[in-house]
CSV table of C-alpha atoms and ligand atoms in Angstrom, one decimal:
chain,number,residue,atom,x,y,z
V,1,MET,CA,-13.7,24.0,-58.2
V,2,ASN,CA,-13.9,24.6,-54.4
V,3,SER,CA,-11.1,26.6,-52.8
V,4,GLU,CA,-12.6,27.2,-49.4
V,5,LYS,CA,-10.6,25.2,-47.1
V,6,ILE,CA,-12.1,21.9,-45.6
V,7,ILE,CA,-10.8,20.5,-42.4
V,8,ILE,CA,-10.6,16.9,-41.8
V,9,ILE,CA,-9.9,14.9,-38.4
V,10,GLY,CA,-8.5,12.0,-38.5
V,11,GLY,CA,-5.1,10.4,-40.3
V,12,GLY,CA,-6.4,6.9,-40.4
V,13,VAL,CA,-7.5,5.3,-43.7
V,14,SER,CA,-10.9,7.4,-44.0
V,15,GLY,CA,-9.5,10.5,-43.4
V,16,ILE,CA,-6.4,10.4,-45.7
V,17,THR,CA,-8.9,8.7,-48.2
V,18,THR,CA,-11.4,11.6,-47.8
V,19,ALA,CA,-9.1,14.0,-48.0
V,20,LEU,CA,-7.1,13.1,-50.8
V,21,THR,CA,-10.5,12.8,-52.5
V,22,LEU,CA,-11.4,16.4,-51.8
V,23,GLN,CA,-7.8,17.6,-52.9
V,24,LEU,CA,-7.8,15.9,-56.0
V,25,LEU,CA,-11.1,17.6,-57.0
V,26,GLY,CA,-9.7,21.0,-56.2
V,27,CYS,CA,-10.5,21.6,-52.6
V,28,GLN,CA,-7.9,22.9,-50.4
V,29,THR,CA,-7.5,20.4,-47.4
V,30,GLU,CA,-5.8,20.3,-44.0
V,31,ILE,CA,-5.7,16.6,-41.9
V,32,TYR,CA,-5.7,17.2,-38.1
V,33,THR,CA,-4.9,14.2,-36.3
V,34,GLU,CA,-3.8,13.3,-33.0
V,35,LYS,CA,-1.6,10.2,-34.3
V,36,LYS,CA,0.1,9.6,-37.4
V,37,ALA,CA,0.9,5.4,-38.1
V,38,GLU,CA,4.5,6.5,-39.2
V,39,ASN,CA,5.5,7.7,-35.8
V,40,ILE,CA,3.9,4.6,-33.9
V,41,ALA,CA,6.5,2.3,-33.1
V,42,ASP,CA,4.6,-0.2,-30.7
V,43,LYS,CA,0.9,-0.6,-32.3
V,44,ASN,CA,-0.3,-2.7,-29.5
V,45,THR,CA,-0.4,0.1,-27.2
V,46,HIS,CA,-2.9,2.0,-29.6
V,47,PRO,CA,-5.5,-0.9,-30.3
V,48,GLU,CA,-8.1,1.8,-30.9
V,49,PHE,CA,-6.3,3.4,-34.0
V,50,ALA,CA,-7.7,1.0,-36.2
V,51,SER,CA,-5.6,1.5,-39.2
V,52,LEU,CA,-2.5,0.4,-37.7
V,53,PHE,CA,-4.1,-3.0,-38.1
V,54,PRO,CA,-6.0,-3.8,-41.3
V,55,SER,CA,-5.3,-7.3,-43.0
V,56,ALA,CA,-6.6,-5.5,-45.8
V,57,SER,CA,-8.9,-7.3,-47.9
V,58,VAL,CA,-11.8,-5.4,-50.1
V,59,ILE,CA,-14.4,-7.5,-48.3
V,60,PRO,CA,-17.4,-6.2,-46.5
V,61,HIS,CA,-17.1,-8.2,-43.4
V,62,SER,CA,-18.0,-7.2,-39.8
V,63,VAL,CA,-19.6,-3.9,-40.6
V,64,TYR,CA,-23.3,-2.6,-40.3
V,65,SER,CA,-25.0,-0.2,-42.8
V,66,ASN,CA,-28.0,0.4,-44.7
V,67,GLN,CA,-26.0,1.8,-47.5
V,68,LEU,CA,-23.8,-1.0,-47.7
V,69,GLU,CA,-24.3,-2.1,-51.3
V,70,GLU,CA,-23.8,1.5,-52.8
V,71,LEU,CA,-20.7,2.0,-50.9
V,72,PHE,CA,-19.0,-1.3,-51.4
V,73,GLN,CA,-20.0,-1.3,-55.3
V,74,SER,CA,-18.6,2.3,-55.6
V,75,SER,CA,-15.3,1.5,-53.5
V,76,GLN,CA,-14.4,-1.6,-55.1
V,77,SER,CA,-14.7,-0.3,-58.5
V,78,PHE,CA,-12.3,2.4,-57.6
V,79,PHE,CA,-10.3,-0.4,-56.0
V,80,TYR,CA,-9.7,-1.9,-59.6
V,81,GLU,CA,-9.2,1.2,-61.2
V,82,LEU,CA,-6.2,2.1,-59.1
V,83,ARG,CA,-5.0,-1.4,-59.7
V,84,LYS,CA,-5.2,-1.0,-63.2
V,85,ARG,CA,-3.1,2.3,-62.8
V,86,SER,CA,-0.2,0.3,-60.7
V,87,PHE,CA,-1.0,2.1,-57.4
V,88,PRO,CA,1.2,0.6,-54.7
V,89,GLY,CA,0.3,-2.8,-53.1
V,90,LEU,CA,-2.7,-3.5,-54.7
V,91,THR,CA,-3.1,-6.9,-55.4
V,92,LEU,CA,-5.9,-9.4,-57.0
V,93,GLN,CA,-6.6,-12.5,-54.8
V,94,LYS,CA,-8.6,-15.6,-55.2
V,95,HIS,CA,-10.2,-15.8,-51.7
V,96,PHE,CA,-12.0,-18.7,-50.1
V,97,GLU,CA,-14.6,-18.6,-47.4
V,98,VAL,CA,-14.7,-22.5,-46.0
V,99,PHE,CA,-17.0,-23.4,-43.9
V,100,GLU,CA,-17.2,-27.0,-42.1
V,101,PHE,CA,-21.2,-26.6,-41.9
V,102,GLU,CA,-23.7,-25.7,-44.5
V,103,LYS,CA,-24.2,-21.7,-44.9
V,104,ASP,CA,-26.4,-19.7,-46.8
V,105,ARG,CA,-24.7,-17.5,-49.6
V,106,PRO,CA,-23.9,-14.1,-48.5
V,107,GLU,CA,-25.5,-10.8,-49.5
V,108,TYR,CA,-22.2,-9.5,-50.8
V,109,GLY,CA,-22.0,-12.7,-53.5
V,110,ASP,CA,-23.8,-10.6,-55.9
V,111,TRP,CA,-21.3,-7.8,-55.7
V,112,MET,CA,-17.7,-10.0,-55.8
V,113,MET,CA,-16.2,-10.5,-59.3
V,114,ASN,CA,-15.9,-14.3,-60.2
V,115,PHE,CA,-18.1,-15.6,-57.2
V,116,ASN,CA,-18.5,-19.6,-57.2
V,117,SER,CA,-19.8,-22.2,-54.8
V,118,LEU,CA,-17.1,-24.3,-53.5
V,119,GLU,CA,-18.4,-27.1,-55.6
V,120,GLU,CA,-16.9,-25.7,-58.9
V,121,PHE,CA,-13.0,-26.4,-57.3
V,122,HIS,CA,-11.2,-29.6,-57.4
V,123,PRO,CA,-11.3,-30.7,-53.8
V,124,ARG,CA,-7.7,-30.2,-53.5
V,125,GLU,CA,-7.9,-26.4,-54.1
V,126,ILE,CA,-10.1,-25.6,-51.2
V,127,PRO,CA,-8.2,-24.7,-48.1
V,128,ARG,CA,-9.4,-27.7,-45.8
V,129,ARG,CA,-7.9,-29.1,-42.3
V,130,SER,CA,-7.9,-32.7,-44.0
V,131,LEU,CA,-9.5,-34.0,-47.1
V,132,SER,CA,-11.6,-36.2,-45.8
V,133,GLN,CA,-13.6,-33.1,-44.2
V,134,ASP,CA,-17.0,-32.1,-45.6
V,135,VAL,CA,-16.6,-28.0,-46.7
V,136,TYR,CA,-19.2,-25.8,-47.9
V,137,GLY,CA,-18.8,-22.3,-49.2
V,138,TRP,CA,-17.8,-20.3,-52.0
V,139,ALA,CA,-14.6,-18.1,-53.6
V,140,PHE,CA,-14.1,-14.9,-55.1
V,141,ASP,CA,-11.6,-12.7,-56.7
V,142,CYS,CA,-10.9,-9.7,-54.2
V,143,ILE,CA,-8.7,-6.9,-54.0
V,144,PHE,CA,-6.0,-6.6,-51.5
V,145,ALA,CA,-4.1,-3.8,-50.3
V,146,ASP,CA,-0.7,-4.9,-49.0
V,147,TRP,CA,-0.7,-2.6,-46.0
V,148,PRO,CA,2.8,-1.8,-45.8
V,149,LEU,CA,2.6,-0.8,-49.4
V,150,TYR,CA,-0.5,0.9,-49.6
V,151,PHE,CA,-1.2,2.9,-46.7
V,152,PRO,CA,2.2,4.8,-47.0
V,153,GLY,CA,1.5,5.0,-50.9
V,154,LEU,CA,-2.0,6.8,-50.3
V,155,ILE,CA,-0.3,9.2,-47.6
V,156,THR,CA,2.9,10.1,-50.1
V,157,LEU,CA,-0.1,11.0,-52.6
V,158,TYR,CA,-2.2,13.0,-50.5
V,159,LYS,CA,1.2,15.2,-49.7
V,160,GLU,CA,2.2,15.4,-53.3
V,161,SER,CA,-1.4,16.5,-54.1
V,162,GLY,CA,-0.8,19.7,-51.9
V,163,GLY,CA,-2.8,17.9,-48.7
V,164,GLU,CA,-1.3,19.5,-45.5
V,165,ILE,CA,-1.1,17.0,-42.1
V,166,ASN,CA,-1.1,18.8,-39.1
V,167,GLN,CA,-0.7,16.4,-35.8
V,168,ARG,CA,-2.7,17.3,-32.8
V,169,LYS,CA,-5.4,16.2,-30.9
V,170,ILE,CA,-8.6,18.5,-31.4
V,171,GLN,CA,-10.6,19.1,-28.1
V,172,LYS,CA,-14.5,19.2,-28.3
V,173,ARG,CA,-14.5,22.9,-27.2
V,174,GLU,CA,-12.5,23.6,-30.2
V,175,ILE,CA,-14.7,22.8,-33.0
V,176,PRO,CA,-16.6,26.3,-33.4
V,177,SER,CA,-13.4,27.8,-33.5
V,178,LEU,CA,-11.6,25.7,-36.6
V,179,PRO,CA,-11.0,27.7,-39.3
V,180,ALA,CA,-13.1,26.1,-42.0
V,181,ASP,CA,-16.7,26.0,-42.5
V,182,ILE,CA,-16.9,22.5,-43.5
V,183,ILE,CA,-15.5,19.6,-41.1
V,184,ILE,CA,-15.2,16.3,-41.9
V,185,ASN,CA,-14.7,13.9,-38.9
V,186,CYS,CA,-13.0,10.7,-39.7
V,187,SER,CA,-11.4,10.5,-35.8
V,188,GLY,CA,-12.8,6.7,-35.2
V,189,THR,CA,-13.1,5.5,-31.8
V,190,GLY,CA,-12.2,9.6,-31.2
V,191,SER,CA,-15.6,10.4,-32.4
V,192,PRO,CA,-17.9,10.1,-29.4
V,193,ASP,CA,-15.7,12.6,-27.5
V,194,LEU,CA,-15.8,15.2,-29.9
V,195,PHE,CA,-19.3,15.2,-31.0
V,196,ASP,CA,-22.9,13.8,-29.6
V,197,ASP,CA,-23.7,10.3,-30.5
V,198,PRO,CA,-27.2,8.8,-30.6
V,199,VAL,CA,-25.5,5.2,-29.7
V,200,GLU,CA,-25.5,5.0,-26.0
V,201,LYS,CA,-23.2,1.7,-25.9
V,202,GLN,CA,-20.0,1.9,-28.6
V,203,MET,CA,-19.2,-1.7,-29.7
V,204,ILE,CA,-16.3,-3.1,-30.9
V,205,LEU,CA,-14.9,-6.1,-31.9
V,206,LYS,CA,-11.2,-6.9,-30.7
V,207,GLY,CA,-9.1,-8.7,-33.4
V,208,HIS,CA,-5.8,-10.8,-33.0
V,209,LEU,CA,-3.2,-11.1,-35.5
V,210,LEU,CA,0.3,-12.7,-36.3
V,211,HIS,CA,2.7,-12.0,-38.7
V,212,LYS,CA,5.1,-14.3,-40.1
V,213,PRO,CA,7.5,-12.7,-41.9
V,214,GLU,CA,9.4,-13.7,-45.0
V,215,ALA,CA,6.6,-16.5,-45.8
V,216,SER,CA,6.3,-17.4,-49.3
V,217,LEU,CA,3.1,-16.2,-51.6
V,218,ILE,CA,0.5,-18.9,-51.5
V,219,THR,CA,-0.5,-19.6,-55.1
V,220,ASN,CA,-2.3,-22.1,-57.0
V,221,SER,CA,-1.7,-24.1,-60.3
V,222,ASN,CA,-3.0,-20.7,-62.2
V,223,ASP,CA,-0.5,-18.4,-60.1
V,224,GLU,CA,-3.4,-16.7,-58.4
V,225,ILE,CA,-2.5,-15.8,-55.0
V,226,ILE,CA,-4.8,-17.4,-52.4
V,227,SER,CA,-6.0,-16.1,-49.3
V,228,TYR,CA,-9.0,-17.6,-47.3
V,229,ASN,CA,-11.3,-17.3,-44.2
V,230,TYR,CA,-11.9,-20.9,-42.6
V,231,THR,CA,-14.5,-21.4,-40.0
V,232,PRO,CA,-14.4,-24.9,-38.3
V,233,LYS,CA,-17.3,-26.2,-36.3
V,234,ALA,CA,-18.2,-24.2,-33.1
V,235,SER,CA,-17.2,-27.1,-31.0
V,236,ILE,CA,-13.2,-26.4,-32.4
V,237,TYR,CA,-13.5,-22.6,-32.1
V,238,SER,CA,-16.4,-20.7,-30.8
V,239,ASP,CA,-17.4,-17.1,-28.9
V,240,SER,CA,-19.1,-17.4,-25.6
V,241,SER,CA,-22.3,-17.4,-27.1
V,242,GLY,CA,-21.7,-20.5,-29.0
V,243,ASN,CA,-21.0,-18.8,-32.5
V,244,ALA,CA,-18.5,-20.3,-34.7
V,245,CYS,CA,-15.6,-18.4,-35.5
V,246,ASP,CA,-13.3,-18.0,-38.0
V,247,VAL,CA,-9.4,-17.9,-39.0
V,248,TYR,CA,-7.8,-16.6,-41.8
V,249,CYS,CA,-4.6,-16.1,-43.9
V,250,TYR,CA,-3.2,-13.6,-46.0
V,251,PRO,CA,-0.3,-13.7,-48.1
V,252,ARG,CA,1.9,-10.1,-48.5
V,253,LYS,CA,5.1,-9.2,-49.8
V,254,ASP,CA,6.7,-9.1,-46.2
V,255,GLY,CA,5.2,-12.5,-45.3
V,256,TRP,CA,1.7,-13.8,-44.0
V,257,ILE,CA,-0.9,-12.1,-41.7
V,258,LEU,CA,-3.0,-14.7,-40.2
V,259,GLY,CA,-6.2,-14.3,-38.0
V,260,GLY,CA,-8.2,-14.3,-36.0
V,261,SER,CA,-10.6,-13.3,-33.7
V,262,ARG,CA,-13.9,-11.1,-33.3
V,263,GLU,CA,-14.3,-10.4,-29.2
V,264,SER,CA,-16.9,-8.2,-28.8
V,265,GLY,CA,-16.6,-5.4,-26.2
V,266,PHE,CA,-17.4,-1.6,-25.7
V,267,LEU,CA,-15.8,1.5,-25.5
V,268,ASP,CA,-15.9,3.4,-22.2
V,269,ASN,CA,-15.6,6.9,-21.4
V,270,ASN,CA,-11.9,6.8,-21.7
V,271,ASP,CA,-12.0,5.0,-25.0
V,272,SER,CA,-10.4,2.0,-23.8
V,273,GLU,CA,-12.6,-1.4,-24.3
V,274,THR,CA,-14.5,-3.1,-21.7
V,275,GLU,CA,-15.1,-6.9,-22.2
V,276,ASP,CA,-18.5,-8.3,-23.2
V,277,SER,CA,-17.8,-11.9,-24.8
V,278,PRO,CA,-14.5,-13.2,-24.8
V,279,ILE,CA,-13.6,-15.9,-27.2
V,280,GLU,CA,-14.7,-19.3,-25.4
V,281,ASN,CA,-11.7,-21.2,-25.9
V,282,THR,CA,-9.6,-20.1,-23.4
V,283,ARG,CA,-6.4,-22.0,-24.7
V,284,ALA,CA,-3.9,-19.0,-25.9
V,285,TYR,CA,-0.3,-18.9,-26.8
V,286,LYS,CA,1.7,-15.8,-25.4
V,287,ILE,CA,3.1,-14.2,-28.1
V,288,ASP,CA,4.5,-10.4,-27.7
V,289,SER,CA,3.0,-10.6,-24.3
V,290,LEU,CA,-0.4,-10.9,-26.2
V,291,ASP,CA,-3.0,-14.0,-25.5
V,292,ILE,CA,-3.1,-15.2,-29.3
V,293,PRO,CA,-6.2,-17.8,-29.4
V,294,SER,CA,-4.7,-20.9,-30.0
V,295,ALA,CA,-7.0,-21.6,-32.8
V,296,VAL,CA,-5.2,-18.8,-34.8
V,297,ILE,CA,-1.9,-21.1,-35.0
V,298,ASP,CA,-3.2,-24.6,-34.5
V,299,LEU,CA,-6.1,-24.4,-37.5
V,300,ASN,CA,-4.2,-22.3,-39.9
V,301,GLN,CA,-1.1,-24.8,-39.5
V,302,GLU,CA,-3.4,-27.7,-40.4
V,303,ILE,CA,-5.2,-25.6,-43.4
V,304,LEU,CA,-1.9,-24.4,-44.8
V,305,ASN,CA,-0.1,-28.0,-44.3
V,306,THR,CA,-2.8,-30.0,-45.9
V,307,THR,CA,-3.8,-27.7,-48.8
V,308,PHE,CA,-0.5,-26.0,-49.7
V,309,GLY,CA,2.3,-28.2,-48.1
V,310,HIS,CA,3.4,-24.7,-46.4
V,311,SER,CA,4.8,-24.9,-42.5
V,312,LEU,CA,3.5,-22.7,-39.6
V,313,GLU,CA,5.1,-23.2,-36.0
V,314,GLN,CA,4.4,-21.5,-32.7
V,315,SER,CA,8.5,-21.5,-33.0
V,316,ASP,CA,8.5,-19.4,-35.9
V,317,LYS,CA,9.4,-15.8,-35.7
V,318,LEU,CA,5.9,-14.7,-35.4
V,319,SER,CA,4.8,-11.2,-34.1
V,320,ALA,CA,1.4,-10.5,-32.7
V,321,LEU,CA,-0.9,-7.4,-32.9
V,322,MET,CA,-4.3,-6.9,-31.3
V,323,GLY,CA,-6.4,-4.0,-32.9
V,324,TYR,CA,-10.4,-2.8,-32.4
V,325,ARG,CA,-13.0,-2.9,-35.2
V,326,TYR,CA,-15.1,0.1,-34.1
V,327,ILE,CA,-18.4,-1.6,-35.0
V,328,ARG,CA,-20.5,1.2,-33.3
V,329,ASN,CA,-23.9,-0.8,-33.2
V,330,LYS,CA,-25.0,-3.6,-35.3
V,331,GLU,CA,-28.1,-1.9,-36.7
V,332,ASN,CA,-26.4,0.6,-38.9
V,333,GLY,CA,-23.3,1.2,-37.4
V,334,LEU,CA,-21.5,3.2,-40.1
V,335,ARG,CA,-22.2,6.9,-39.6
V,336,LEU,CA,-22.3,8.8,-42.7
V,337,ASP,CA,-24.4,11.8,-42.3
V,338,HIS,CA,-23.9,15.2,-41.5
V,339,GLU,CA,-25.3,18.0,-38.9
V,340,THR,CA,-24.7,21.7,-38.9
V,341,LEU,CA,-22.8,23.0,-35.7
V,342,ASP,CA,-22.2,26.5,-34.4
V,343,GLY,CA,-22.6,27.5,-38.3
V,344,LYS,CA,-20.1,24.8,-39.7
V,345,THR,CA,-21.4,21.6,-41.4
V,346,VAL,CA,-20.1,18.6,-39.9
V,347,TYR,CA,-19.9,15.2,-42.2
V,348,HIS,CA,-19.2,12.2,-39.9
V,349,ASN,CA,-17.6,9.0,-41.6
V,350,TYR,CA,-16.9,6.4,-39.0
V,351,GLY,CA,-17.8,3.5,-37.5
V,352,HIS,CA,-16.8,1.0,-40.6
V,353,GLY,CA,-16.2,-2.1,-38.4
V,354,GLY,CA,-13.8,-4.7,-40.2
V,355,ALA,CA,-14.3,-2.5,-43.3
V,356,GLY,CA,-12.7,0.3,-43.6
V,357,VAL,CA,-10.0,0.0,-45.9
V,358,THR,CA,-13.0,-1.8,-48.0
V,359,LEU,CA,-15.4,1.3,-47.8
V,360,SER,CA,-12.7,3.8,-47.8
V,361,TRP,CA,-13.0,5.0,-51.2
V,362,GLY,CA,-16.6,4.7,-51.4
V,363,CYS,CA,-17.1,6.4,-48.3
V,364,ALA,CA,-15.0,9.1,-49.5
V,365,ILE,CA,-17.1,9.5,-53.0
V,366,HIS,CA,-20.0,9.8,-51.2
V,367,LEU,CA,-19.1,12.5,-49.3
V,368,ALA,CA,-17.7,14.4,-52.0
V,369,ASN,CA,-20.9,14.2,-53.7
V,370,LYS,CA,-22.4,15.9,-51.2
V,371,ILE,CA,-19.9,18.7,-51.1
V,372,ILE,CA,-19.3,19.3,-54.7
V,373,SER,CA,-21.8,19.1,-57.5
V,374,LEU,CA,-20.4,17.1,-60.3
V,375,LYS,CA,-22.0,13.8,-62.1
V,376,ARG,CA,-20.6,10.7,-60.4
V,377,SER,CA,-19.2,9.3,-63.5
V,378,GLN,CA,-17.5,12.8,-64.0
V,379,MET,CA,-16.4,12.9,-60.5
V,380,GLN,CA,-14.4,9.2,-61.1
V,381,SER,CA,-12.8,10.1,-64.3
V,382,THR,CA,-12.0,13.6,-62.9
V,383,LEU,CA,-10.3,11.8,-59.7
V,384,LEU,CA,-8.5,9.2,-62.0
V,385,ASP,CA,-7.1,11.8,-64.3
V,386,ARG,CA,-5.8,13.8,-61.6
V,387,LEU,CA,-4.1,10.9,-59.8
V,388,GLU,CA,-2.6,9.6,-63.0
V,389,GLU,CA,-0.9,13.3,-63.8
V,390,ILE,CA,0.5,13.0,-59.9
V,391,MET,CA,1.6,9.6,-60.5
V,392,PHE,CA,3.2,10.2,-63.7
V,393,ASP,CA,5.1,13.4,-62.7
V,394,LYS,CA,6.9,11.5,-60.0
V,395,LYS,CA,8.0,8.5,-62.7
V,396,THR,CA,9.3,11.5,-64.8
E,1,FAD,C1,-7.3,-6.8,-36.5
E,1,FAD,C2,-8.1,-6.3,-38.0
E,1,FAD,C3,-8.5,-6.6,-38.9
E,1,FAD,C4,-8.8,-5.5,-40.0
E,1,FAD,N1,-9.0,-6.3,-41.2
E,1,FAD,C5,-9.5,-5.4,-42.4
E,1,FAD,C6,-9.5,-5.8,-43.4
E,1,FAD,O1,-9.5,-6.7,-43.7
E,1,FAD,N2,-10.3,-5.1,-44.6
E,1,FAD,C7,-11.0,-3.6,-44.1
E,1,FAD,O2,-11.4,-3.1,-44.9
E,1,FAD,N3,-10.8,-3.4,-42.5
E,1,FAD,C8,-10.3,-4.2,-42.0
E,1,FAD,N4,-10.3,-3.4,-40.4
E,1,FAD,C9,-10.7,-2.5,-40.3
E,1,FAD,C10,-10.1,-1.3,-40.3
E,1,FAD,O3,-8.9,-1.7,-40.0
E,1,FAD,C11,-10.7,0.1,-39.8
E,1,FAD,O4,-12.1,0.2,-40.6
E,1,FAD,C12,-10.2,1.4,-40.6
E,1,FAD,O5,-8.6,1.4,-40.2
E,1,FAD,C13,-10.7,2.5,-39.6
E,1,FAD,O6,-10.1,3.8,-40.1
E,1,FAD,P1,-10.3,5.2,-39.7
E,1,FAD,O7,-9.7,6.1,-40.6
E,1,FAD,O8,-12.0,5.3,-40.0
E,1,FAD,O9,-10.1,5.0,-38.2
E,1,FAD,P2,-8.8,5.1,-37.4
E,1,FAD,O10,-7.8,4.2,-38.1
E,1,FAD,O11,-8.9,4.6,-36.1
E,1,FAD,O12,-8.0,6.5,-37.4
E,1,FAD,C14,-8.6,7.5,-36.6
E,1,FAD,C15,-7.8,8.8,-36.4
E,1,FAD,O13,-8.5,9.6,-36.0
E,1,FAD,C16,-7.4,10.5,-34.8
E,1,FAD,N5,-8.1,10.9,-33.9
E,1,FAD,C17,-8.9,10.3,-32.9
E,1,FAD,N6,-9.4,11.4,-32.3
E,1,FAD,C18,-8.8,12.8,-32.4
E,1,FAD,C19,-8.8,13.8,-32.1
E,1,FAD,N7,-9.6,14.2,-31.0
E,1,FAD,N8,-8.3,14.9,-32.4
E,1,FAD,C20,-7.3,14.5,-33.6
E,1,FAD,N9,-7.3,13.6,-34.2
E,1,FAD,C21,-8.1,12.7,-33.5
E,1,FAD,C22,-6.7,9.3,-34.7
E,1,FAD,O14,-5.2,9.9,-34.2
E,1,FAD,C23,-6.6,8.3,-35.7
E,1,FAD,O15,-5.6,9.1,-36.8
E,1,FAD,C24,-9.4,-4.6,-39.5
E,1,FAD,C25,-9.1,-4.1,-38.2
E,1,FAD,C26,-8.7,-4.7,-37.6
E,1,FAD,C27,-8.7,-4.4,-36.0
């Protein structure tokens, strides 16, 4: 086991998961973070802090990496193990991805459990706007992290494992004097200010969300929880390049999370965004001072009503959020490499786009493998044993 201290910069899901992984494997870790999720009252004032916003399904959407399959499979299998051990907030959902036009099977089709074409389902089971509408696509089982339960659970576990969280903003000039030889950079959109990044124009995808509180779980006749992404024809909802956009719904214990939008833009030098291609459909509802694309309410309303008999109205007590998915670039946006700086080894773990929760365990285990020499299978069993010990200690 490794007793030398490791510093992790960033207190989002990547930082906490990476620090927890190393801590469970016997390292001494400390997180330095400018912002802590639990201290932020108005999330909409910090759209760049992505871990305030995830929906958070474990599906590799809106992310670009040439290691995606390995990272996703490792993450997903760890989430399944955590769920078996009743880790807070982890549920299994039957997730539908429905299109009003023909669509090729996605690469991740081979990685998801019980992946089936929509042809395998009774028409009434498929989320759709009207029963006469032709729809295409697939469905699979996916892990869903009920965020208000999962993320606090993760932070608590990190502290219980002996990890420390120190709230402070790190400046670039401080890096050489940080008291550790290994630094892990999980600072998300803060990264280009702290470290040199070869990508010139740092891409983000803005995402709008609505929360409808106290809405019941959406289930099918087998009592499976149902969630969906639904992409209508581009004439109904599209971006400025004419690409069809999707809406979605994920039921949580505290209500529904409804999306969405994927508006591309770029970080400027102050980490605020500059707009590139806003959603074409300018119709919007003003909710909590945000312009929410009207399709998020109108299309979800049709789907929820037609398929499940549920209602959604603009007059419901809806709250609105908008955050950035940090894509970095569309070639190989996820940065998971390392460099030597002033005698320190810096490992980077940022640019997860819309899949930072999805890949959190895969990236953490990948980095732990670089730092600690343990066989992968041994690493997973050590992590789970230690995690069970802490969770069991808590119950007794
Ligand atoms: C609308 C929306 C929906 C999403 N849905 C999903 C989903 O369904 N599934 C999924 O997997 N993902 C989803 N995501 C993406 C996911 O939220 C992100 O990928 C993930 O939260 C990124 O986490 P992170 O820890 O890497 O970065 P962040 O959460 O941005 O954290 C960065 C941390 O670094 C700290 N920091 C920055 N600079 C400094 C500095 N100089 N010194 C000290 N600390 C610093 C910040 O304070 C913060 O704590 C969604 C995102 C959005 C916006």
